[in-house]
Coordinates of N, CA and C in Angstrom, one line a residue:
M131 N 111.7 89.3 84.6 CA 112.6 90.0 85.8 C 111.4 91.6 85.4
Q132 N 110.4 91.7 84.4 CA 110.1 93.0 85.5 C 108.9 92.5 86.7
F133 N 108.1 91.0 86.6 CA 107.5 91.0 88.0 C 107.8 90.6 88.5
L134 N 109.4 90.1 89.2 CA 110.0 90.4 89.9 C 109.6 91.9 91.0
L135 N 110.3 92.5 90.0 CA 110.0 94.3 90.9 C 109.1 94.4 90.8
T136 N 108.4 94.2 89.4 CA 106.7 94.3 90.9 C 106.3 94.1 91.8
L137 N 106.6 92.4 92.4 CA 107.2 91.7 93.6 C 107.1 93.0 94.4
L138 N 108.3 93.0 94.2 CA 109.6 93.8 95.7 C 108.7 95.1 95.4
I139 N 108.4 96.1 94.3 CA 107.3 97.5 94.9 C 106.5 97.3 95.6
C140 N 106.1 95.8 95.1 CA 104.6 95.6 96.1 C 105.1 95.3 97.1
W141 N 106.2 94.8 97.8 CA 106.0 94.9 98.5 C 106.6 95.7 99.7
L142 N 107.9 96.3 99.4 CA 109.0 97.3 99.6 C 107.2 98.0 100.1
W143 N 106.2 98.8 99.2 CA 105.6 99.7 99.6 C 103.6 99.7 99.2
P144 N 103.5 97.9 100.2 CA 102.4 98.7 100.6 C 101.4 99.3 100.3
A145 N 100.4 99.2 99.5 CA 99.3 100.1 98.8 C 98.2 99.4 98.4
P146 N 97.9 98.2 98.7 CA 97.5 97.0 97.1 C 96.1 98.2 97.7
Y147 N 94.9 97.2 96.8 CA 94.6 97.5 95.5 C 93.2 97.3 96.1
K148 N 92.1 98.0 96.1 CA 91.1 97.7 96.6 C 90.7 96.5 95.6
P149 N 89.8 95.4 95.6 CA 89.2 94.8 95.3 C 88.1 95.1 93.8
T150 N 88.3 95.3 92.7 CA 87.6 95.9 92.3 C 86.0 94.9 91.5
P151 N 85.0 95.2 91.4 CA 84.0 94.7 90.5 C 84.2 93.1 90.6
E152 N 85.8 92.8 88.9 CA 86.1 92.1 88.2 C 86.6 91.7 88.8
M153 N 87.7 91.5 90.1 CA 88.2 90.6 90.6 C 87.4 89.5 92.3
R154 N 86.0 90.3 91.9 CA 85.0 90.2 93.4 C 84.2 89.3 92.4
A155 N 83.9 88.7 91.2 CA 83.5 87.7 90.0 C 84.7 86.7 89.5
M156 N 86.1 87.1 89.8 CA 87.0 85.7 89.6 C 87.4 85.3 90.4
H157 N 86.2 85.5 91.8 CA 86.7 85.1 93.5 C 85.4 84.8 93.9
R158 N 84.8 85.2 93.2 CA 83.1 84.4 92.8 C 83.4 82.9 92.4
A159 N 83.7 82.9 91.5 CA 84.2 81.7 90.3 C 85.0 80.6 91.6
H160 N 86.4 81.3 91.8 CA 87.2 80.5 92.0 C 86.4 79.6 93.0
L161 N 85.5 80.0 93.8 CA 83.9 79.2 95.8 C 84.2 78.3 94.6
E162 N 83.1 78.7 93.3 CA 82.3 78.0 93.5 C 83.0 76.7 93.1
I163 N 84.1 76.5 91.9 CA 85.4 75.5 92.5 C 85.9 75.4 94.0
R164 N 86.5 75.8 95.0 CA 86.5 75.5 95.8 C 84.7 74.4 96.5
S165 N 84.1 75.0 96.3 CA 83.2 74.4 96.9 C 82.8 73.0 96.0
E166 N 82.6 73.1 94.8 CA 82.8 71.4 94.4 C 84.0 70.7 94.7
Y167 N 85.0 71.2 95.7 CA 85.7 69.7 95.6 C 85.7 69.9 97.2
E168 N 85.0 70.7 97.4 CA 84.3 70.4 98.6 C 85.9 70.9 100.0
L169 N 86.1 72.1 99.5 CA 86.9 73.0 100.5 C 86.8 73.9 100.4
P170 N 87.3 74.3 102.6 CA 87.5 75.1 101.9 C 86.9 77.1 101.4
A171 N 87.1 78.2 102.0 CA 86.9 79.6 101.4 C 89.0 79.5 101.3
Q172 N 88.3 80.3 100.5 CA 89.9 81.3 100.0 C 89.6 82.2 100.5
R173 N 90.7 84.0 101.4 CA 90.2 85.1 101.2 C 90.7 85.6 100.5
L174 N 89.9 86.5 99.8 CA 90.1 87.7 99.2 C 91.2 89.0 99.0
D175 N 92.5 88.8 98.9 CA 93.4 89.4 99.1 C 93.3 91.0 98.6
P176 N 93.6 92.4 99.4 CA 94.6 93.5 98.1 C 95.8 93.2 98.5
H177 N 97.0 92.9 98.5 CA 97.8 92.5 98.5 C 98.7 90.8 97.3
C178 N 97.5 90.3 96.4 CA 97.2 89.2 95.6 C 97.3 90.0 95.3
C179 N 95.9 90.4 94.9 CA 95.4 91.0 93.8 C 95.7 92.3 93.3
Q180 N 96.8 92.7 93.8 CA 98.2 94.3 93.5 C 98.6 93.4 92.6
I181 N 99.2 92.3 93.5 CA 100.0 91.7 91.7 C 99.9 90.8 91.1
A182 N 98.1 89.9 90.7 CA 97.7 89.3 90.4 C 97.5 90.8 88.7
Q183 N 96.9 92.2 89.4 CA 96.6 92.9 88.5 C 97.6 93.6 87.8
K184 N 99.0 93.7 88.3 CA 100.0 94.3 87.7 C 101.0 93.0 86.4
W185 N 100.7 91.8 87.6 CA 101.0 91.0 86.1 C 99.5 91.1 85.3
A186 N 98.4 90.6 85.2 CA 98.0 90.9 83.6 C 97.4 92.2 83.1
E187 N 98.3 93.8 83.9 CA 98.7 94.1 82.8 C 100.4 94.3 81.7
Y188 N 100.6 93.8 82.6 CA 101.6 93.5 82.5 C 101.7 92.8 80.9
L189 N 101.1 92.3 80.8 CA 101.1 91.2 79.8 C 100.0 91.7 78.8
A190 N 99.1 92.3 79.1 CA 98.1 93.2 78.3 C 99.1 94.1 77.5
E191 N 99.3 94.9 78.0 CA 100.7 95.4 77.9 C 101.7 95.4 76.2
T192 N 102.7 94.0 77.3 CA 103.4 93.8 76.0 C 103.0 92.4 75.1
G193 N 101.3 92.1 75.6 CA 100.8 90.8 74.0 C 102.2 89.9 74.9
R194 N 103.3 89.2 75.7 CA 104.0 88.5 76.3 C 103.0 87.7 76.3
F195 N 102.6 86.2 76.4 CA 102.0 85.4 77.9 C 103.2 84.6 78.3
H196 N 103.5 84.9 79.6 CA 104.5 83.5 80.1 C 104.9 84.4 81.4
H197 N 104.5 83.2 82.0 CA 105.2 83.3 84.1 C 106.0 84.1 84.1
G198 N 106.0 84.5 85.4 CA 107.1 86.0 85.4 C 107.5 85.5 87.4
G199 N 106.8 84.3 87.6 CA 107.6 84.2 88.9 C 106.9 83.7 90.9
G200 N 107.0 83.5 90.9 CA 106.1 83.3 92.4 C 105.3 82.6 92.0
E201 N 103.8 82.6 93.1 CA 102.4 82.0 92.9 C 101.6 82.6 92.0
Q202 N 101.0 82.2 90.9 CA 100.8 82.5 90.1 C 99.5 81.1 88.7
I203 N 98.5 81.8 88.5 CA 98.0 80.8 86.9 C 98.4 82.4 86.0
I204 N 98.5 81.9 85.0 CA 97.8 82.6 84.5 C 97.1 82.3 83.1
A205 N 96.1 83.2 82.0 CA 96.1 82.4 80.7 C 95.6 83.5 80.0
C206 N 94.9 83.1 78.9 CA 94.9 84.6 78.2 C 92.9 83.6 77.3
G207 N 92.7 84.9 76.2 CA 91.5 83.9 75.7 C 90.7 85.9 75.4
I208 N 89.5 85.3 74.0 CA 88.4 86.1 74.1 C 87.4 86.1 75.3
G209 N 87.0 86.5 76.4 CA 85.5 86.0 76.5 C 85.9 86.9 78.6
D210 N 84.6 85.6 79.1 CA 85.1 86.2 80.5 C 86.2 85.5 81.0
E211 N 85.9 85.8 82.8 CA 86.7 85.1 83.8 C 86.1 83.5 83.7
Q212 N 85.1 82.7 83.6 CA 84.2 81.8 83.3 C 85.6 80.6 81.8
L213 N 85.8 81.8 81.3 CA 86.7 80.6 80.2 C 88.1 80.8 81.1
A214 N 88.6 81.6 81.4 CA 90.1 81.7 82.8 C 89.6 80.6 83.3
F215 N 88.7 80.3 84.5 CA 88.9 78.6 85.6 C 88.4 78.2 84.7
A216 N 87.5 78.1 83.4 CA 88.0 77.1 82.5 C 89.7 76.0 81.8
L217 N 89.3 77.0 81.3 CA 91.5 76.1 81.0 C 91.6 76.4 82.0
W218 N 92.3 76.9 83.0 CA 92.5 76.9 85.0 C 92.3 75.3 85.0
V219 N 90.9 74.6 85.2 CA 89.9 73.9 86.1 C 91.3 72.0 84.8
G220 N 90.7 72.7 83.8 CA 91.5 71.7 82.8 C 93.1 71.4 83.0
S221 N 93.5 71.7 83.3 CA 94.8 71.5 83.7 C 95.6 71.7 84.2
R222 N 96.3 70.7 85.4 CA 96.5 69.9 86.6 C 97.5 71.0 87.2
P223 N 98.0 71.1 86.5 CA 99.1 72.0 87.3 C 98.8 73.5 87.3
H224 N 97.7 74.5 86.9 CA 97.1 75.3 87.5 C 95.6 75.2 88.4
R225 N 94.8 73.4 87.8 CA 93.8 73.3 89.1 C 94.8 73.0 90.0
A226 N 96.0 72.4 90.4 CA 96.4 72.4 91.8 C 96.4 73.4 92.0
W227 N 96.7 75.2 92.0 CA 97.1 76.5 92.4 C 95.5 77.4 93.2
L228 N 94.2 76.3 92.3 CA 93.2 76.7 93.0 C 93.0 76.2 94.0
L229 N 92.7 74.4 93.6 CA 92.4 73.6 94.9 C 93.4 73.7 96.0
S230 N 94.5 74.6 96.5 CA 95.5 75.0 96.8 C 95.2 75.2 98.4
D231 N 95.9 74.9 99.4 CA 96.1 74.8 100.8 C 95.7 76.9 101.2
A232 N 96.0 77.3 99.8 CA 97.0 78.7 100.8 C 95.8 79.5 101.1
D233 N 96.3 80.1 102.0 CA 95.1 80.7 103.3 C 94.2 82.2 101.5
F234 N 95.5 82.8 101.6 CA 94.8 83.5 100.1 C 94.9 83.4 98.7
C235 N 93.9 84.1 98.0 CA 94.1 84.6 96.8 C 94.3 85.8 96.6
G236 N 94.7 86.3 95.0 CA 94.2 87.7 95.0 C 94.0 87.7 92.8
W237 N 93.0 88.7 92.3 CA 93.0 87.6 90.4 C 93.0 89.6 90.1
G238 N 93.5 89.0 89.0 CA 93.4 89.9 88.2 C 93.4 89.9 87.0
S239 N 92.7 91.6 86.0 CA 92.3 91.1 84.8 C 92.5 92.3 83.8
A240 N 93.6 91.9 82.0 CA 93.1 93.2 82.2 C 93.4 92.9 80.4
K241 N 92.6 93.5 79.5 CA 91.9 93.7 78.1 C 94.1 94.3 77.0
S242 N 94.6 93.6 76.5 CA 94.6 94.3 75.0 C 94.2 94.7 74.4
A243 N 95.1 95.7 73.6 CA 95.3 96.8 72.2 C 94.5 95.5 71.2
N244 N 94.5 94.7 71.1 CA 94.0 93.0 70.1 C 92.7 93.3 71.0
G245 N 92.4 93.1 71.4 CA 90.9 92.2 73.1 C 90.8 91.1 72.9
L246 N 92.4 90.3 73.6 CA 92.7 89.8 73.6 C 92.3 89.7 75.5
T247 N 91.6 89.5 76.1 CA 92.1 89.1 78.2 C 93.1 88.7 78.4
Y248 N 93.5 89.7 79.4 CA 95.3 88.0 80.2 C 94.2 88.5 81.5
W249 N 94.4 87.0 82.1 CA 94.2 86.8 83.7 C 95.2 86.7 84.3
A250 N 95.3 87.1 85.6 CA 96.0 86.3 86.4 C 95.3 86.4 88.1
G251 N 96.2 84.6 89.1 CA 95.7 84.7 90.1 C 97.7 84.3 90.4
C252 N 96.6 84.7 92.1 CA 97.7 84.8 92.9 C 97.8 84.7 94.3
F253 N 98.2 83.3 94.5 CA 98.3 82.8 96.2 C 99.4 83.1 97.0
R254 N 99.2 82.5 98.6 CA 99.3 83.8 99.9 C 99.1 82.6 100.6
K255 N 100.2 80.8 101.8 CA 98.9 81.2 102.7 C 99.2 81.6 103.9
R256 N 100.1 82.5 104.3 CA 99.4 83.1 105.8 C 99.9 84.7 105.6
E257 N 99.5 85.3 106.8 CA 99.1 86.5 106.7 C 100.6 87.5 106.3
L258 N 100.5 88.9 106.2 CA 101.7 89.8 105.4 C 101.8 90.4 107.2
P259 N 103.2 90.9 107.6 CA 102.7 91.3 108.9 C 102.7 92.2 108.4

């Protein structure tokens, strides 16, 4: 429910995030995977980054680990973005998102009080109006 509210707020009042170094690192890891499959790059999108970052922050804050709806992938663990991508590539449904025909993607990560990092990815097909 909170994710849907966040998604609605992001849609109605778009103040997209400027991608952070962490988001750019995740995007580079994602592009490497897509190039291994000879797929075109997906563009890093500030709106998708905002959705992914808010969801990662929510997961880290609550300690809960679940999908909130929408086009997203999530992972949790101790490590860097390479761990998240290893988990996603090893899962057929998550890998399908990484290799999808979406045109845009966004990434987020947040560390919880107990030291776990939560990662999230968001994808969409076309440009927002």
